[in-house]
Short mmCIF file of C-alpha atoms in Angstrom, two decimals:
data_model
loop_
_atom_site.label_atom_id
_atom_site.label_comp_id
_atom_site.label_asym_id
_atom_site.label_seq_id
_atom_site.Cartn_x
_atom_site.Cartn_y
_atom_site.Cartn_z
CA GLU A 1 -25.64 -9.19 20.37
CA ALA A 2 -26.08 -7.65 17.04
CA GLN A 3 -22.38 -6.65 15.76
CA VAL A 4 -19.78 -6.40 13.56
CA THR A 5 -16.38 -7.30 14.99
CA GLN A 6 -12.55 -6.57 13.70
CA ASN A 7 -8.97 -7.61 14.54
CA PRO A 8 -6.85 -6.49 15.03
CA ARG A 9 -7.53 -3.29 16.76
CA TYR A 10 -4.61 -1.41 16.26
CA LEU A 11 -1.63 -2.59 14.37
CA ILE A 12 2.53 -1.16 13.60
CA THR A 13 4.27 -3.16 11.05
CA VAL A 14 7.10 -2.15 8.35
CA THR A 15 6.42 -1.20 4.53
CA GLY A 16 6.40 -4.69 2.74
CA LYS A 17 5.27 -6.98 5.50
CA LYS A 18 1.74 -8.73 4.45
CA LEU A 19 -1.14 -8.22 6.82
CA THR A 20 -5.14 -9.18 7.32
CA VAL A 21 -7.23 -7.55 8.82
CA THR A 22 -10.21 -9.33 10.09
CA CYS A 23 -13.78 -8.64 9.83
CA SER A 24 -16.83 -10.94 11.38
CA GLN A 25 -20.58 -10.16 11.61
CA ASN A 26 -23.29 -12.08 13.21
CA MET A 27 -26.14 -10.27 11.92
CA ASN A 28 -26.28 -13.53 8.41
CA HIS A 29 -25.79 -10.15 6.29
CA GLU A 30 -25.26 -10.28 2.85
CA TYR A 31 -23.68 -7.23 2.06
CA MET A 32 -19.89 -5.57 3.62
CA SER A 33 -17.25 -3.19 2.70
CA TRP A 34 -14.45 -1.86 4.18
CA TYR A 35 -14.08 1.77 4.19
CA ARG A 36 -10.58 3.80 5.56
CA GLN A 37 -10.75 6.38 7.24
CA ASP A 38 -7.86 9.85 7.06
CA PRO A 39 -8.31 13.08 8.41
CA GLY A 40 -10.24 15.84 6.06
CA LEU A 41 -11.02 13.16 3.22
CA GLY A 42 -13.97 11.60 5.38
CA LEU A 43 -14.44 7.40 4.14
CA ARG A 44 -13.28 5.90 1.10
CA GLN A 45 -14.83 2.72 0.08
CA ILE A 46 -11.93 0.24 -0.37
CA TYR A 47 -13.90 -2.34 -1.27
CA TYR A 48 -17.46 -4.09 -1.25
CA SER A 49 -18.96 -7.83 -1.70
CA MET A 50 -22.69 -8.26 -2.22
CA ASN A 51 -22.83 -11.86 -1.26
CA VAL A 52 -20.87 -14.93 -1.39
CA GLU A 53 -17.95 -14.98 -3.80
CA VAL A 54 -19.40 -11.60 -4.85
CA THR A 55 -16.41 -8.79 -4.50
CA ASP A 56 -15.84 -5.28 -6.62
CA LYS A 57 -14.31 -2.36 -6.05
CA GLY A 58 -14.56 0.58 -4.41
CA ASP A 59 -12.97 4.26 -4.86
CA VAL A 60 -9.22 3.38 -3.57
CA PRO A 61 -8.61 -0.52 -3.74
CA GLU A 62 -5.18 -0.33 -5.03
CA GLY A 63 -2.90 -2.40 -2.47
CA TYR A 64 -5.72 -3.94 -0.84
CA LYS A 65 -7.38 -7.37 -1.34
CA VAL A 66 -9.98 -8.98 0.02
CA SER A 67 -12.13 -12.47 -0.16
CA ARG A 68 -15.48 -13.65 0.77
CA LYS A 69 -15.70 -17.39 1.33
CA GLU A 70 -18.26 -17.70 4.16
CA LYS A 71 -21.14 -15.09 4.54
CA ARG A 72 -20.67 -13.86 7.94
CA ASN A 73 -16.45 -13.32 7.44
CA PHE A 74 -14.74 -10.13 4.79
CA PRO A 75 -11.07 -10.30 5.34
CA LEU A 76 -8.99 -7.30 3.78
CA ILE A 77 -5.46 -8.22 2.92
CA LEU A 78 -2.56 -5.40 2.49
CA GLU A 79 0.26 -7.66 0.21
CA SER A 80 2.91 -5.48 1.25
CA PRO A 81 1.52 -2.40 2.99
CA SER A 82 3.05 1.09 2.34
CA PRO A 83 3.11 4.23 4.86
CA ASN A 84 0.61 5.52 2.54
CA GLN A 85 -1.69 2.63 3.65
CA THR A 86 -1.42 4.20 7.24
CA SER A 87 -5.35 4.64 8.35
CA LEU A 88 -8.28 4.14 10.31
CA TYR A 89 -10.24 1.37 8.99
CA PHE A 90 -13.25 -0.39 9.45
CA CYS A 91 -16.00 -3.06 8.18
CA ALA A 92 -19.17 -2.33 7.26
CA SER A 93 -22.05 -5.18 6.73
CA SER A 94 -25.79 -4.30 5.97
CA SER A 95 -28.56 -6.50 4.87
CA ALA A 96 -29.61 -5.46 2.09
CA LEU A 97 -27.27 -3.30 -0.73
CA VAL A 98 -29.10 -0.07 0.17
CA GLU A 99 -29.58 -0.06 3.47
CA THR A 100 -28.30 0.95 7.17
CA GLN A 101 -24.44 -0.28 7.49
CA TYR A 102 -23.42 -1.17 10.53
CA PHE A 103 -20.11 -0.80 11.15
CA GLY A 104 -17.51 -1.69 13.40
CA PRO A 105 -15.10 -0.67 15.88
CA GLY A 106 -11.98 0.26 12.97
CA THR A 107 -8.66 -0.74 13.41
CA ARG A 108 -5.84 2.31 13.51
CA LEU A 109 -2.94 0.47 11.13
CA LEU A 110 0.47 2.26 11.31
CA VAL A 111 2.83 1.54 8.56
CA LEU A 112 6.36 2.29 9.08
CA ALA B 1 -15.85 13.95 -9.02
CA GLN B 2 -16.71 14.65 -5.77
CA SER B 3 -20.47 13.07 -4.98
CA VAL B 4 -21.52 13.91 -1.55
CA THR B 5 -20.19 17.80 -0.69
CA GLN B 6 -20.55 19.00 3.34
CA PRO B 7 -18.85 22.45 2.80
CA ASP B 8 -18.85 23.01 7.10
CA ILE B 9 -15.47 22.04 7.72
CA HIS B 10 -16.59 22.53 11.81
CA ILE B 11 -19.86 23.84 13.35
CA THR B 12 -19.42 25.82 17.15
CA VAL B 13 -22.19 25.86 19.08
CA SER B 14 -24.15 26.60 22.43
CA GLU B 15 -25.85 23.91 24.74
CA GLY B 16 -29.28 24.89 23.49
CA ALA B 17 -28.97 26.27 20.84
CA SER B 18 -30.08 25.21 17.10
CA LEU B 19 -27.70 23.31 14.81
CA GLU B 20 -28.12 23.29 10.88
CA LEU B 21 -25.32 21.12 9.05
CA ARG B 22 -25.30 21.10 5.66
CA CYS B 23 -25.34 17.94 3.01
CA ASN B 24 -25.21 18.96 -1.08
CA TYR B 25 -24.84 15.36 -3.55
CA SER B 26 -24.76 15.79 -7.41
CA TYR B 27 -26.19 13.21 -8.37
CA GLY B 28 -29.05 12.93 -11.87
CA ALA B 29 -31.64 10.98 -10.13
CA THR B 30 -33.19 10.46 -6.41
CA PRO B 31 -30.65 9.10 -4.46
CA TYR B 32 -30.21 7.27 -1.44
CA LEU B 33 -29.25 10.27 1.83
CA PHE B 34 -27.83 8.89 5.09
CA TRP B 35 -26.01 10.55 7.89
CA TYR B 36 -24.33 8.86 10.08
CA VAL B 37 -22.49 10.08 13.19
CA GLN B 38 -19.22 9.23 14.80
CA SER B 39 -18.25 10.09 18.25
CA PRO B 40 -14.56 10.08 19.66
CA GLY B 41 -13.21 6.53 19.39
CA GLN B 42 -15.94 4.81 17.62
CA GLY B 43 -17.64 3.75 14.99
CA LEU B 44 -20.05 5.16 12.73
CA GLN B 45 -23.75 5.20 13.61
CA LEU B 46 -26.67 5.73 11.55
CA LEU B 47 -28.31 8.60 12.50
CA LEU B 48 -31.72 8.85 9.45
CA LYS B 49 -31.73 7.85 5.82
CA TYR B 50 -33.98 8.86 3.33
CA PHE B 51 -34.65 6.92 0.27
CA SER B 52 -38.08 8.03 -0.75
CA GLY B 53 -41.41 9.36 0.25
CA ASP B 54 -41.94 12.28 2.45
CA THR B 55 -38.66 14.58 2.54
CA LEU B 56 -38.74 15.58 5.83
CA VAL B 57 -37.02 12.25 7.93
CA GLN B 58 -36.89 12.06 11.83
CA GLY B 59 -34.23 10.03 13.31
CA ILE B 60 -32.81 9.07 16.62
CA LYS B 61 -31.66 11.41 18.87
CA GLY B 62 -33.81 13.81 18.40
CA PHE B 63 -32.25 14.94 14.54
CA GLU B 64 -34.43 15.50 11.57
CA ALA B 65 -33.16 16.06 7.99
CA GLU B 66 -34.80 17.38 4.78
CA PHE B 67 -34.10 16.01 1.34
CA LYS B 68 -34.59 19.14 -1.32
CA ARG B 69 -34.52 17.94 -4.93
CA SER B 70 -33.90 21.15 -6.39
CA GLN B 71 -31.33 22.64 -4.45
CA SER B 72 -29.37 18.76 -4.65
CA SER B 73 -29.76 19.24 -0.48
CA PHE B 74 -30.22 16.71 2.73
CA ASN B 75 -29.30 19.14 5.65
CA LEU B 76 -29.40 18.01 9.29
CA ARG B 77 -30.95 19.78 12.04
CA LYS B 78 -31.53 19.92 15.31
CA PRO B 79 -33.60 22.36 17.07
CA SER B 80 -31.52 21.83 20.97
CA VAL B 81 -27.77 20.88 20.88
CA HIS B 82 -27.27 19.07 23.48
CA TRP B 83 -23.41 18.36 25.19
CA SER B 84 -23.61 14.86 24.28
CA ASP B 85 -24.31 15.71 20.15
CA ALA B 86 -20.66 16.57 20.18
CA ALA B 87 -18.50 14.67 17.33
CA GLU B 88 -18.33 13.75 13.72
CA TYR B 89 -21.16 13.88 11.45
CA PHE B 90 -21.20 12.37 8.00
CA CYS B 91 -23.81 12.28 4.72
CA ALA B 92 -23.54 9.86 2.35
CA VAL B 93 -25.10 9.06 -0.78
CA ALA B 94 -26.20 5.85 -2.50
CA ARG B 95 -26.75 6.05 -6.29
CA GLY B 96 -29.88 3.85 -7.71
CA SER B 97 -26.76 2.77 -10.81
CA THR B 98 -24.38 1.08 -8.51
CA LEU B 99 -26.23 0.02 -5.51
CA GLY B 100 -23.16 -1.77 -4.15
CA ARG B 101 -21.15 2.04 -4.04
CA LEU B 102 -21.44 4.60 -0.37
CA TYR B 103 -19.85 7.65 -0.54
CA PHE B 104 -19.53 9.56 1.72
CA GLY B 105 -18.99 13.52 2.87
CA ARG B 106 -15.62 14.61 4.33
CA GLY B 107 -17.45 15.34 7.62
CA THR B 108 -18.20 18.41 9.86
CA GLN B 109 -17.20 17.79 13.26
CA LEU B 110 -19.80 19.42 16.06
CA THR B 111 -18.42 21.00 18.83
CA VAL B 112 -20.67 22.27 21.28
CA TRP B 113 -20.38 25.16 24.45
CA PRO B 114 -21.78 24.65 27.38
#
């Protein structure tokens, strides 16, 4: 089944404790992206990747890192999480830059 | 600056009534336009998209949208709403100059009364 998976689905952590949210897709898509969703703000793009080793910033990259060492994986790294990074995070992938994006189920993060 | 505006935060309609959700964008050239739907606790699913050609596009679940260049709009419509359409709807825009960037509106929450 074609899908985008994210882990963990739910995470509670404390300020400053490094964490990684994994994202994996099995559709051989070149393009992957991370978004955060906050009430009343819609989705905002954090980072995107056009292929292996090619990444670029979105609207809200501060406090986040990404890497794309393999085509199927695009982890999101929070080196020192802060409470304002409490949010719902979505990973997405698509076969081309301007094409239907397939979204993962989301990761709900709470930073205390 | 906000690239996509969804003026209605919340819309309530009766089941069987028609629906129109508004979306306006700010971009000089023709953008790439999308409508996504998010059911409670779920990820986003594409309803339809417009890249070029016929300005009236058909999507899944009986939805359609019309691109109007003169009004910078891409409104979503459905002739008869079903209770299962209750969800949050997002309009999104990609620009030709920065194809990797996708800009979402803030969403419209749809409530359907039985």
